[in-house]
Amino acid sequence: MDTKERTLVLLIGGLTDGAVAHRLGVSERTVERYVRSLMDGAGCRNRMQLGRHAALTGLPAYGPEPVPGPRVPDRETRRLLELMLADSGATAPRSLHLSRRSVERRIRDLMTAAGARSRVQLGWLVTRWGWL
């Protein structure tokens, strides 16, 4: 497994960019470059999309497999996830008739409910759980 793939596996496991950098012995900026390179290679525009792509290609998480997810989110939350996984998320506030701050708050709430510590991990989890 190359360093970029190890980076992705660690991010799926919920580690922050700083923790991944420390674990790999590189700078945080290098981790950010790895993530950008992975996103470009996979055709992803955000970290949630990268997590989803990793789940769809069968990349495992660092650590134990996730337990079955909490209940399937409500329709509005599913729509938010669809928007975040469909594009850069820039259209989510407009499509949901919410402010950008409200969308960010809902994403944080969803991450808490899912037990995700990063957007990469959230994208991976919702895909593995079959929420979308």
PDB file of C-alpha atoms in Angstrom:
ATOM      1  CA  MET A   1       0.000   0.000   0.000  1.00  0.00           C
ATOM      2  CA  ASP A   2       1.498   3.333  -1.025  1.00  0.00           C
ATOM      3  CA  THR A   3       1.582   6.429   1.166  1.00  0.00           C
ATOM      4  CA  LYS A   4      -1.421   8.062  -0.493  1.00  0.00           C
ATOM      5  CA  GLU A   5      -3.562   4.981   0.006  1.00  0.00           C
ATOM      6  CA  ARG A   6      -2.391   4.719   3.624  1.00  0.00           C
ATOM      7  CA  THR A   7      -3.381   8.370   4.035  1.00  0.00           C
ATOM      8  CA  LEU A   8      -6.883   7.620   2.769  1.00  0.00           C
ATOM      9  CA  VAL A   9      -7.263   4.555   4.973  1.00  0.00           C
ATOM     10  CA  LEU A  10      -6.258   6.584   8.031  1.00  0.00           C
ATOM     11  CA  LEU A  11      -8.685   9.384   7.120  1.00  0.00           C
ATOM     12  CA  ILE A  12     -11.485   6.846   6.685  1.00  0.00           C
ATOM     13  CA  GLY A  13     -10.575   5.623  10.151  1.00  0.00           C
ATOM     14  CA  GLY A  14     -11.392   9.085  11.464  1.00  0.00           C
ATOM     15  CA  LEU A  15      -7.929  10.535  11.976  1.00  0.00           C
ATOM     16  CA  THR A  16      -7.406  14.237  11.359  1.00  0.00           C
ATOM     17  CA  ASP A  17      -4.940  15.518   8.778  1.00  0.00           C
ATOM     18  CA  GLY A  18      -2.577  16.347  11.646  1.00  0.00           C
ATOM     19  CA  ALA A  19      -2.823  12.867  13.152  1.00  0.00           C
ATOM     20  CA  VAL A  20      -2.267  11.265   9.748  1.00  0.00           C
ATOM     21  CA  ALA A  21       0.769  13.481   9.174  1.00  0.00           C
ATOM     22  CA  HIS A  22       2.216  12.467  12.531  1.00  0.00           C
ATOM     23  CA  ARG A  23       1.544   8.771  11.878  1.00  0.00           C
ATOM     24  CA  LEU A  24       3.190   8.922   8.437  1.00  0.00           C
ATOM     25  CA  GLY A  25       6.047  11.218   9.455  1.00  0.00           C
ATOM     26  CA  VAL A  26       5.145  13.924   6.943  1.00  0.00           C
ATOM     27  CA  SER A  27       3.809  17.466   7.233  1.00  0.00           C
ATOM     28  CA  GLU A  28       0.125  18.289   7.387  1.00  0.00           C
ATOM     29  CA  ARG A  29       0.534  20.155   4.112  1.00  0.00           C
ATOM     30  CA  THR A  30       1.843  16.958   2.503  1.00  0.00           C
ATOM     31  CA  VAL A  31      -1.249  15.102   3.718  1.00  0.00           C
ATOM     32  CA  GLU A  32      -3.411  17.820   2.153  1.00  0.00           C
ATOM     33  CA  ARG A  33      -1.517  17.375  -1.135  1.00  0.00           C
ATOM     34  CA  TYR A  34      -2.031  13.603  -0.960  1.00  0.00           C
ATOM     35  CA  VAL A  35      -5.759  14.114  -0.402  1.00  0.00           C
ATOM     36  CA  ARG A  36      -5.986  16.563  -3.314  1.00  0.00           C
ATOM     37  CA  SER A  37      -4.130  14.080  -5.531  1.00  0.00           C
ATOM     38  CA  LEU A  38      -6.452  11.249  -4.463  1.00  0.00           C
ATOM     39  CA  MET A  39      -9.503  13.425  -5.088  1.00  0.00           C
ATOM     40  CA  ASP A  40      -8.227  14.449  -8.527  1.00  0.00           C
ATOM     41  CA  GLY A  41      -7.442  10.839  -9.440  1.00  0.00           C
ATOM     42  CA  ALA A  42     -10.896   9.668  -8.361  1.00  0.00           C
ATOM     43  CA  GLY A  43     -12.720  12.621  -9.912  1.00  0.00           C
ATOM     44  CA  CYS A  44     -13.978  13.796  -6.508  1.00  0.00           C
ATOM     45  CA  ARG A  45     -14.635  17.408  -5.606  1.00  0.00           C
ATOM     46  CA  ASN A  46     -14.903  17.043  -1.835  1.00  0.00           C
ATOM     47  CA  ARG A  47     -13.833  14.745   0.965  1.00  0.00           C
ATOM     48  CA  MET A  48     -17.248  13.137   1.379  1.00  0.00           C
ATOM     49  CA  GLN A  49     -17.119  12.080  -2.261  1.00  0.00           C
ATOM     50  CA  LEU A  50     -13.641  10.663  -1.677  1.00  0.00           C
ATOM     51  CA  GLY A  51     -14.927   8.599   1.252  1.00  0.00           C
ATOM     52  CA  ARG A  52     -17.835   7.328  -0.854  1.00  0.00           C
ATOM     53  CA  HIS A  53     -15.468   6.459  -3.709  1.00  0.00           C
ATOM     54  CA  ALA A  54     -13.259   4.528  -1.291  1.00  0.00           C
ATOM     55  CA  ALA A  55     -16.245   2.563   0.035  1.00  0.00           C
ATOM     56  CA  LEU A  56     -17.488   1.765  -3.462  1.00  0.00           C
ATOM     57  CA  THR A  57     -14.052   0.489  -4.471  1.00  0.00           C
ATOM     58  CA  GLY A  58     -13.852  -1.681  -1.350  1.00  0.00           C
ATOM     59  CA  LEU A  59     -11.133   0.181   0.512  1.00  0.00           C
ATOM     60  CA  PRO A  60     -11.344  -0.820   4.176  1.00  0.00           C
ATOM     61  CA  ALA A  61     -11.106   1.557   7.108  1.00  0.00           C
ATOM     62  CA  TYR A  62      -8.169   1.618   9.459  1.00  0.00           C
ATOM     63  CA  GLY A  63      -9.354  -0.235  12.517  1.00  0.00           C
ATOM     64  CA  PRO A  64     -12.482  -2.317  13.015  1.00  0.00           C
ATOM     65  CA  GLU A  65     -15.281  -2.424  10.485  1.00  0.00           C
ATOM     66  CA  PRO A  66     -18.152  -0.104  11.389  1.00  0.00           C
ATOM     67  CA  VAL A  67     -21.072  -1.446  13.315  1.00  0.00           C
ATOM     68  CA  PRO A  68     -24.424  -1.204  11.555  1.00  0.00           C
ATOM     69  CA  GLY A  69     -25.432   2.417  11.272  1.00  0.00           C
ATOM     70  CA  PRO A  70     -28.040   4.247  13.244  1.00  0.00           C
ATOM     71  CA  ARG A  71     -31.495   4.550  11.767  1.00  0.00           C
ATOM     72  CA  VAL A  72     -31.696   5.766   8.200  1.00  0.00           C
ATOM     73  CA  PRO A  73     -31.820   9.550   8.244  1.00  0.00           C
ATOM     74  CA  ASP A  74     -34.968  11.464   7.445  1.00  0.00           C
ATOM     75  CA  ARG A  75     -35.740  12.630   3.926  1.00  0.00           C
ATOM     76  CA  GLU A  76     -34.259  16.096   4.397  1.00  0.00           C
ATOM     77  CA  THR A  77     -30.986  14.692   5.745  1.00  0.00           C
ATOM     78  CA  ARG A  78     -30.802  12.178   2.910  1.00  0.00           C
ATOM     79  CA  ARG A  79     -31.258  15.062   0.459  1.00  0.00           C
ATOM     80  CA  LEU A  80     -28.373  16.913   2.125  1.00  0.00           C
ATOM     81  CA  LEU A  81     -26.186  13.812   1.785  1.00  0.00           C
ATOM     82  CA  GLU A  82     -27.174  13.419  -1.859  1.00  0.00           C
ATOM     83  CA  LEU A  83     -26.233  17.015  -2.580  1.00  0.00           C
ATOM     84  CA  MET A  84     -22.908  16.737  -0.752  1.00  0.00           C
ATOM     85  CA  LEU A  85     -22.050  13.550  -2.610  1.00  0.00           C
ATOM     86  CA  ALA A  86     -23.286  14.829  -5.985  1.00  0.00           C
ATOM     87  CA  ASP A  87     -21.264  18.021  -6.207  1.00  0.00           C
ATOM     88  CA  SER A  88     -19.029  20.301  -4.213  1.00  0.00           C
ATOM     89  CA  GLY A  89     -21.831  21.076  -1.805  1.00  0.00           C
ATOM     90  CA  ALA A  90     -22.012  24.632  -3.081  1.00  0.00           C
ATOM     91  CA  THR A  91     -25.586  24.124  -4.246  1.00  0.00           C
ATOM     92  CA  ALA A  92     -26.800  22.524  -0.999  1.00  0.00           C
ATOM     93  CA  PRO A  93     -27.767  25.772   0.775  1.00  0.00           C
ATOM     94  CA  ARG A  94     -29.672  27.033  -2.256  1.00  0.00           C
ATOM     95  CA  SER A  95     -31.364  23.695  -2.961  1.00  0.00           C
ATOM     96  CA  LEU A  96     -32.387  23.213   0.668  1.00  0.00           C
ATOM     97  CA  HIS A  97     -33.326  26.872   1.199  1.00  0.00           C
ATOM     98  CA  LEU A  98     -30.880  27.114   4.105  1.00  0.00           C
ATOM     99  CA  SER A  99     -27.929  29.309   4.920  1.00  0.00           C
ATOM    100  CA  ARG A 100     -24.439  27.910   4.427  1.00  0.00           C
ATOM    101  CA  ARG A 101     -24.000  27.992   8.215  1.00  0.00           C
ATOM    102  CA  SER A 102     -27.171  25.907   8.695  1.00  0.00           C
ATOM    103  CA  VAL A 103     -25.928  23.349   6.160  1.00  0.00           C
ATOM    104  CA  GLU A 104     -22.574  23.130   7.959  1.00  0.00           C
ATOM    105  CA  ARG A 105     -24.372  22.676  11.287  1.00  0.00           C
ATOM    106  CA  ARG A 106     -26.516  19.881   9.845  1.00  0.00           C
ATOM    107  CA  ILE A 107     -23.435  18.141   8.483  1.00  0.00           C
ATOM    108  CA  ARG A 108     -21.761  18.355  11.902  1.00  0.00           C
ATOM    109  CA  ASP A 109     -24.932  16.995  13.534  1.00  0.00           C
ATOM    110  CA  LEU A 110     -25.022  14.150  11.027  1.00  0.00           C
ATOM    111  CA  MET A 111     -21.351  13.385  11.672  1.00  0.00           C
ATOM    112  CA  THR A 112     -22.096  13.212  15.396  1.00  0.00           C
ATOM    113  CA  ALA A 113     -25.097  10.942  14.874  1.00  0.00           C
ATOM    114  CA  ALA A 114     -23.055   8.652  12.605  1.00  0.00           C
ATOM    115  CA  GLY A 115     -20.027   8.702  14.907  1.00  0.00           C
ATOM    116  CA  ALA A 116     -17.889  10.102  12.087  1.00  0.00           C
ATOM    117  CA  ARG A 117     -14.902  12.269  12.915  1.00  0.00           C
ATOM    118  CA  SER A 118     -14.282  13.521   9.378  1.00  0.00           C
ATOM    119  CA  ARG A 119     -16.159  14.091   6.140  1.00  0.00           C
ATOM    120  CA  VAL A 120     -14.112  11.372   4.456  1.00  0.00           C
ATOM    121  CA  GLN A 121     -15.234   8.958   7.142  1.00  0.00           C
ATOM    122  CA  LEU A 122     -18.853  10.144   6.849  1.00  0.00           C
ATOM    123  CA  GLY A 123     -18.881   9.549   3.085  1.00  0.00           C
ATOM    124  CA  TRP A 124     -17.430   6.073   3.636  1.00  0.00           C
ATOM    125  CA  LEU A 125     -19.873   5.197   6.418  1.00  0.00           C
ATOM    126  CA  VAL A 126     -23.068   6.319   4.690  1.00  0.00           C
ATOM    127  CA  THR A 127     -22.044   4.315   1.647  1.00  0.00           C
ATOM    128  CA  ARG A 128     -21.209   1.190   3.652  1.00  0.00           C
ATOM    129  CA  TRP A 129     -24.482   1.496   5.583  1.00  0.00           C
ATOM    130  CA  GLY A 130     -26.486   1.862   2.385  1.00  0.00           C
ATOM    131  CA  TRP A 131     -28.063   5.159   3.367  1.00  0.00           C
ATOM    132  CA  LEU A 132     -27.937   6.316  -0.249  1.00  0.00           C
TER     133      LEU A 132
END
